[in-house]
Amino acid sequence: MQRLLATVGKIKDIEKRREVYAFIALSFFAGIRRCEILALKPEDFHYNDAYPYIRVSRAKGASRGRRGRMVPLEQISADILKAACPKKPPQISEDISDIMETLYDASNIKDAHNIARHSFITYHVAKYGDEQRTITICGTSKDMAAFHYKGLATKSQAEDYFSLCVPSDV
């Protein structure tokens, strides 16, 4: 994660860098699918509230996530969004997948398909020890969480993951 954040910091276009940080906050630290992020509207963002959250609607064409849901934000996610988008909610562009692939390559991160969501679920289950809470937040199945993510990280690793500092160049 540190390598990826350092690579994002090298993006010269400040607005594009902020967009990427917002995408990271929503995908790596909130577990929201790319298609769901692209479907978010300004009124879906509540990261400045006392209890920060994102309202996620079922994205058009999504094969999963049958219902909309409220996604409570971890502090790191809310902090990145506040820093990257202080005046208005982010607008994530359709080219975010290409941008992220380039950043993964530059960060020497291999096999990055769904790495953001998988990281979130893995560390969230480890941090809270509550699969039901995690699958409700992510809109995934219990079988999927148990099969793919349980036991892959320790609580200590999860606490480290969610306590990363907001990059200074946001």
PDB file of C-alpha atoms in Angstrom:
ATOM      1  CA  MET A   1       0.000   0.000   0.000  1.00  0.00           C
ATOM      2  CA  GLN A   2       2.839   2.380   0.834  1.00  0.00           C
ATOM      3  CA  ARG A   3       4.422   1.793  -2.610  1.00  0.00           C
ATOM      4  CA  LEU A   4       1.116   2.525  -4.317  1.00  0.00           C
ATOM      5  CA  LEU A   5       0.535   5.725  -2.318  1.00  0.00           C
ATOM      6  CA  ALA A   6       4.085   6.885  -3.077  1.00  0.00           C
ATOM      7  CA  THR A   7       3.486   6.294  -6.789  1.00  0.00           C
ATOM      8  CA  VAL A   8       0.203   8.233  -6.711  1.00  0.00           C
ATOM      9  CA  GLY A   9       2.111  11.133  -5.176  1.00  0.00           C
ATOM     10  CA  LYS A  10       4.153  11.411  -8.377  1.00  0.00           C
ATOM     11  CA  ILE A  11       1.110  12.289 -10.502  1.00  0.00           C
ATOM     12  CA  LYS A  12       1.756  15.871 -11.601  1.00  0.00           C
ATOM     13  CA  ASP A  13      -1.850  16.828 -12.396  1.00  0.00           C
ATOM     14  CA  ILE A  14      -3.231  17.788  -8.968  1.00  0.00           C
ATOM     15  CA  GLU A  15      -6.881  17.175  -9.889  1.00  0.00           C
ATOM     16  CA  LYS A  16      -6.079  13.719 -11.313  1.00  0.00           C
ATOM     17  CA  ARG A  17      -4.001  12.902  -8.199  1.00  0.00           C
ATOM     18  CA  ARG A  18      -6.942  13.878  -5.987  1.00  0.00           C
ATOM     19  CA  GLU A  19      -9.287  11.740  -8.067  1.00  0.00           C
ATOM     20  CA  VAL A  20      -6.978   8.734  -7.661  1.00  0.00           C
ATOM     21  CA  TYR A  21      -6.719   9.287  -3.907  1.00  0.00           C
ATOM     22  CA  ALA A  22     -10.527   9.462  -3.726  1.00  0.00           C
ATOM     23  CA  PHE A  23     -10.767   6.203  -5.683  1.00  0.00           C
ATOM     24  CA  ILE A  24      -8.282   4.570  -3.284  1.00  0.00           C
ATOM     25  CA  ALA A  25     -10.294   5.813  -0.285  1.00  0.00           C
ATOM     26  CA  LEU A  26     -13.487   4.309  -1.715  1.00  0.00           C
ATOM     27  CA  SER A  27     -12.053   1.044  -3.022  1.00  0.00           C
ATOM     28  CA  PHE A  28      -9.143   0.073  -0.739  1.00  0.00           C
ATOM     29  CA  PHE A  29     -10.550   1.527   2.491  1.00  0.00           C
ATOM     30  CA  ALA A  30     -14.331   1.206   1.970  1.00  0.00           C
ATOM     31  CA  GLY A  31     -14.565  -1.899  -0.264  1.00  0.00           C
ATOM     32  CA  ILE A  32     -16.775  -0.293  -2.891  1.00  0.00           C
ATOM     33  CA  ARG A  33     -16.717  -1.882  -6.367  1.00  0.00           C
ATOM     34  CA  ARG A  34     -15.370   0.171  -9.295  1.00  0.00           C
ATOM     35  CA  CYS A  35     -18.727   0.088 -11.097  1.00  0.00           C
ATOM     36  CA  GLU A  36     -20.423   1.307  -7.913  1.00  0.00           C
ATOM     37  CA  ILE A  37     -17.891   4.123  -7.497  1.00  0.00           C
ATOM     38  CA  LEU A  38     -18.515   5.271 -11.067  1.00  0.00           C
ATOM     39  CA  ALA A  39     -22.270   5.372 -10.349  1.00  0.00           C
ATOM     40  CA  LEU A  40     -21.971   7.552  -7.225  1.00  0.00           C
ATOM     41  CA  LYS A  41     -23.704  10.934  -7.271  1.00  0.00           C
ATOM     42  CA  PRO A  42     -22.749  13.979  -5.164  1.00  0.00           C
ATOM     43  CA  GLU A  43     -25.659  13.367  -2.773  1.00  0.00           C
ATOM     44  CA  ASP A  44     -24.304   9.868  -1.996  1.00  0.00           C
ATOM     45  CA  PHE A  45     -21.274  11.280  -0.161  1.00  0.00           C
ATOM     46  CA  HIS A  46     -21.471  11.971   3.568  1.00  0.00           C
ATOM     47  CA  TYR A  47     -17.796  11.963   4.575  1.00  0.00           C
ATOM     48  CA  ASN A  48     -18.014  15.234   6.525  1.00  0.00           C
ATOM     49  CA  ASP A  49     -20.797  13.938   8.794  1.00  0.00           C
ATOM     50  CA  ALA A  50     -20.183  12.935  12.417  1.00  0.00           C
ATOM     51  CA  TYR A  51     -20.726   9.337  11.275  1.00  0.00           C
ATOM     52  CA  PRO A  52     -19.190   9.346   7.770  1.00  0.00           C
ATOM     53  CA  TYR A  53     -20.701   7.062   5.151  1.00  0.00           C
ATOM     54  CA  ILE A  54     -21.350   6.599   1.435  1.00  0.00           C
ATOM     55  CA  ARG A  55     -24.761   5.594   0.093  1.00  0.00           C
ATOM     56  CA  VAL A  56     -24.134   3.003  -2.619  1.00  0.00           C
ATOM     57  CA  SER A  57     -26.825   2.187  -5.149  1.00  0.00           C
ATOM     58  CA  ARG A  58     -26.813  -0.906  -7.264  1.00  0.00           C
ATOM     59  CA  ALA A  59     -24.722   0.069 -10.257  1.00  0.00           C
ATOM     60  CA  LYS A  60     -26.220  -0.318 -13.708  1.00  0.00           C
ATOM     61  CA  GLY A  61     -24.917  -3.522 -15.254  1.00  0.00           C
ATOM     62  CA  ALA A  62     -23.417  -4.820 -12.002  1.00  0.00           C
ATOM     63  CA  SER A  63     -23.603  -8.588 -11.630  1.00  0.00           C
ATOM     64  CA  ARG A  64     -23.336  -8.329  -7.846  1.00  0.00           C
ATOM     65  CA  GLY A  65     -24.530  -6.012  -5.132  1.00  0.00           C
ATOM     66  CA  ARG A  66     -28.225  -6.651  -5.631  1.00  0.00           C
ATOM     67  CA  ARG A  67     -29.389  -3.871  -3.305  1.00  0.00           C
ATOM     68  CA  GLY A  68     -28.220  -0.446  -2.357  1.00  0.00           C
ATOM     69  CA  ARG A  69     -26.471  -0.123   0.972  1.00  0.00           C
ATOM     70  CA  MET A  70     -24.933   2.354   3.356  1.00  0.00           C
ATOM     71  CA  VAL A  71     -21.159   1.954   3.655  1.00  0.00           C
ATOM     72  CA  PRO A  72     -19.740   3.331   6.908  1.00  0.00           C
ATOM     73  CA  LEU A  73     -16.317   4.829   6.310  1.00  0.00           C
ATOM     74  CA  GLU A  74     -13.198   3.897   8.212  1.00  0.00           C
ATOM     75  CA  GLN A  75     -11.434   7.007   9.517  1.00  0.00           C
ATOM     76  CA  ILE A  76      -8.636   6.726   6.924  1.00  0.00           C
ATOM     77  CA  SER A  77     -11.171   6.715   4.096  1.00  0.00           C
ATOM     78  CA  ALA A  78     -13.043   9.759   5.431  1.00  0.00           C
ATOM     79  CA  ASP A  79      -9.759  11.593   6.040  1.00  0.00           C
ATOM     80  CA  ILE A  80      -8.475  10.961   2.498  1.00  0.00           C
ATOM     81  CA  LEU A  81     -11.805  12.095   1.011  1.00  0.00           C
ATOM     82  CA  LYS A  82     -11.798  15.257   3.139  1.00  0.00           C
ATOM     83  CA  ALA A  83      -8.237  16.061   2.052  1.00  0.00           C
ATOM     84  CA  ALA A  84      -8.702  15.172  -1.627  1.00  0.00           C
ATOM     85  CA  CYS A  85     -12.166  16.684  -2.032  1.00  0.00           C
ATOM     86  CA  PRO A  86     -12.605  19.424   0.567  1.00  0.00           C
ATOM     87  CA  LYS A  87     -15.189  21.482  -1.322  1.00  0.00           C
ATOM     88  CA  LYS A  88     -17.221  18.943  -3.282  1.00  0.00           C
ATOM     89  CA  PRO A  89     -17.562  15.158  -3.655  1.00  0.00           C
ATOM     90  CA  PRO A  90     -15.203  13.468  -6.098  1.00  0.00           C
ATOM     91  CA  GLN A  91     -16.063  12.761  -9.713  1.00  0.00           C
ATOM     92  CA  ILE A  92     -14.332   9.529 -10.692  1.00  0.00           C
ATOM     93  CA  SER A  93     -13.763   9.246 -14.442  1.00  0.00           C
ATOM     94  CA  GLU A  94     -14.267   6.169 -16.608  1.00  0.00           C
ATOM     95  CA  ASP A  95     -10.501   5.916 -17.248  1.00  0.00           C
ATOM     96  CA  ILE A  96      -9.756   5.124 -13.584  1.00  0.00           C
ATOM     97  CA  SER A  97      -9.116   1.433 -14.362  1.00  0.00           C
ATOM     98  CA  ASP A  98      -6.399   2.308 -16.873  1.00  0.00           C
ATOM     99  CA  ILE A  99      -4.861   4.811 -14.485  1.00  0.00           C
ATOM    100  CA  MET A 100      -4.833   2.290 -11.635  1.00  0.00           C
ATOM    101  CA  GLU A 101      -3.289  -0.427 -13.834  1.00  0.00           C
ATOM    102  CA  THR A 102      -0.486   1.968 -14.736  1.00  0.00           C
ATOM    103  CA  LEU A 103       0.023   2.812 -11.058  1.00  0.00           C
ATOM    104  CA  TYR A 104       0.025  -0.874 -10.056  1.00  0.00           C
ATOM    105  CA  ASP A 105       2.689  -1.584 -12.679  1.00  0.00           C
ATOM    106  CA  ALA A 106       4.768   1.403 -11.567  1.00  0.00           C
ATOM    107  CA  SER A 107       4.425   0.224  -7.940  1.00  0.00           C
ATOM    108  CA  ASN A 108       5.474  -3.323  -8.907  1.00  0.00           C
ATOM    109  CA  ILE A 109       2.127  -4.745  -7.743  1.00  0.00           C
ATOM    110  CA  LYS A 110       1.358  -7.945  -9.633  1.00  0.00           C
ATOM    111  CA  ASP A 111      -2.013  -9.630 -10.233  1.00  0.00           C
ATOM    112  CA  ALA A 112      -3.889  -6.516  -9.147  1.00  0.00           C
ATOM    113  CA  HIS A 113      -7.345  -7.573 -10.362  1.00  0.00           C
ATOM    114  CA  ASN A 114      -9.788  -6.644  -7.556  1.00  0.00           C
ATOM    115  CA  ILE A 115      -6.871  -6.014  -5.189  1.00  0.00           C
ATOM    116  CA  ALA A 116      -8.604  -3.016  -3.616  1.00  0.00           C
ATOM    117  CA  ARG A 117     -11.830  -4.745  -2.642  1.00  0.00           C
ATOM    118  CA  HIS A 118     -10.054  -7.954  -1.662  1.00  0.00           C
ATOM    119  CA  SER A 119      -7.666  -6.011   0.574  1.00  0.00           C
ATOM    120  CA  PHE A 120     -10.530  -4.185   2.245  1.00  0.00           C
ATOM    121  CA  ILE A 121     -12.504  -7.361   2.946  1.00  0.00           C
ATOM    122  CA  THR A 122      -9.441  -9.258   4.192  1.00  0.00           C
ATOM    123  CA  TYR A 123      -8.393  -6.537   6.619  1.00  0.00           C
ATOM    124  CA  HIS A 124     -11.924  -5.615   7.686  1.00  0.00           C
ATOM    125  CA  VAL A 125     -12.729  -9.212   8.670  1.00  0.00           C
ATOM    126  CA  ALA A 126      -9.407  -9.400  10.562  1.00  0.00           C
ATOM    127  CA  LYS A 127      -9.924  -6.064  12.335  1.00  0.00           C
ATOM    128  CA  TYR A 128     -13.475  -6.635  13.505  1.00  0.00           C
ATOM    129  CA  GLY A 129     -13.719 -10.432  13.544  1.00  0.00           C
ATOM    130  CA  ASP A 130     -17.264 -10.052  12.250  1.00  0.00           C
ATOM    131  CA  GLU A 131     -17.851 -11.590   8.824  1.00  0.00           C
ATOM    132  CA  GLN A 132     -21.525 -10.595   8.835  1.00  0.00           C
ATOM    133  CA  ARG A 133     -20.664  -6.927   9.327  1.00  0.00           C
ATOM    134  CA  THR A 134     -18.122  -7.047   6.495  1.00  0.00           C
ATOM    135  CA  ILE A 135     -20.395  -8.823   4.009  1.00  0.00           C
ATOM    136  CA  THR A 136     -23.229  -6.401   4.781  1.00  0.00           C
ATOM    137  CA  ILE A 137     -20.965  -3.406   4.131  1.00  0.00           C
ATOM    138  CA  CYS A 138     -19.575  -4.931   0.929  1.00  0.00           C
ATOM    139  CA  GLY A 139     -22.732  -6.502  -0.432  1.00  0.00           C
ATOM    140  CA  THR A 140     -21.059  -9.870  -0.860  1.00  0.00           C
ATOM    141  CA  SER A 141     -21.955 -13.381   0.257  1.00  0.00           C
ATOM    142  CA  LYS A 142     -20.925 -15.126   3.465  1.00  0.00           C
ATOM    143  CA  ASP A 143     -19.505 -18.020   1.439  1.00  0.00           C
ATOM    144  CA  MET A 144     -17.333 -15.621  -0.546  1.00  0.00           C
ATOM    145  CA  ALA A 145     -15.990 -13.926   2.589  1.00  0.00           C
ATOM    146  CA  ALA A 146     -15.302 -17.194   4.409  1.00  0.00           C
ATOM    147  CA  PHE A 147     -13.693 -18.888   1.404  1.00  0.00           C
ATOM    148  CA  HIS A 148     -11.507 -16.040   0.154  1.00  0.00           C
ATOM    149  CA  TYR A 149     -10.689 -13.747   3.044  1.00  0.00           C
ATOM    150  CA  LYS A 150     -10.966 -15.266   6.507  1.00  0.00           C
ATOM    151  CA  GLY A 151      -7.657 -15.807   8.268  1.00  0.00           C
ATOM    152  CA  LEU A 152      -5.484 -14.086   5.663  1.00  0.00           C
ATOM    153  CA  ALA A 153      -4.511 -11.200   7.937  1.00  0.00           C
ATOM    154  CA  THR A 154      -4.042 -10.733  11.656  1.00  0.00           C
ATOM    155  CA  LYS A 155      -5.838  -8.112  13.718  1.00  0.00           C
ATOM    156  CA  SER A 156      -2.524  -6.284  14.144  1.00  0.00           C
ATOM    157  CA  GLN A 157      -1.951  -6.187  10.369  1.00  0.00           C
ATOM    158  CA  ALA A 158      -5.503  -4.934   9.877  1.00  0.00           C
ATOM    159  CA  GLU A 159      -5.061  -2.175  12.437  1.00  0.00           C
ATOM    160  CA  ASP A 160      -1.856  -1.106  10.656  1.00  0.00           C
ATOM    161  CA  TYR A 161      -3.673  -1.109   7.298  1.00  0.00           C
ATOM    162  CA  PHE A 162      -6.534   1.091   8.508  1.00  0.00           C
ATOM    163  CA  SER A 163      -4.248   3.444  10.454  1.00  0.00           C
ATOM    164  CA  LEU A 164      -2.151   4.612   7.503  1.00  0.00           C
ATOM    165  CA  CYS A 165      -1.608   8.344   7.442  1.00  0.00           C
ATOM    166  CA  VAL A 166      -3.241  10.539   4.852  1.00  0.00           C
ATOM    167  CA  PRO A 167      -0.564  11.326   2.255  1.00  0.00           C
ATOM    168  CA  SER A 168       0.698  14.888   2.590  1.00  0.00           C
ATOM    169  CA  ASP A 169       0.402  15.535  -1.149  1.00  0.00           C
ATOM    170  CA  VAL A 170      -3.367  15.044  -1.376  1.00  0.00           C
TER     171      VAL A 170
END
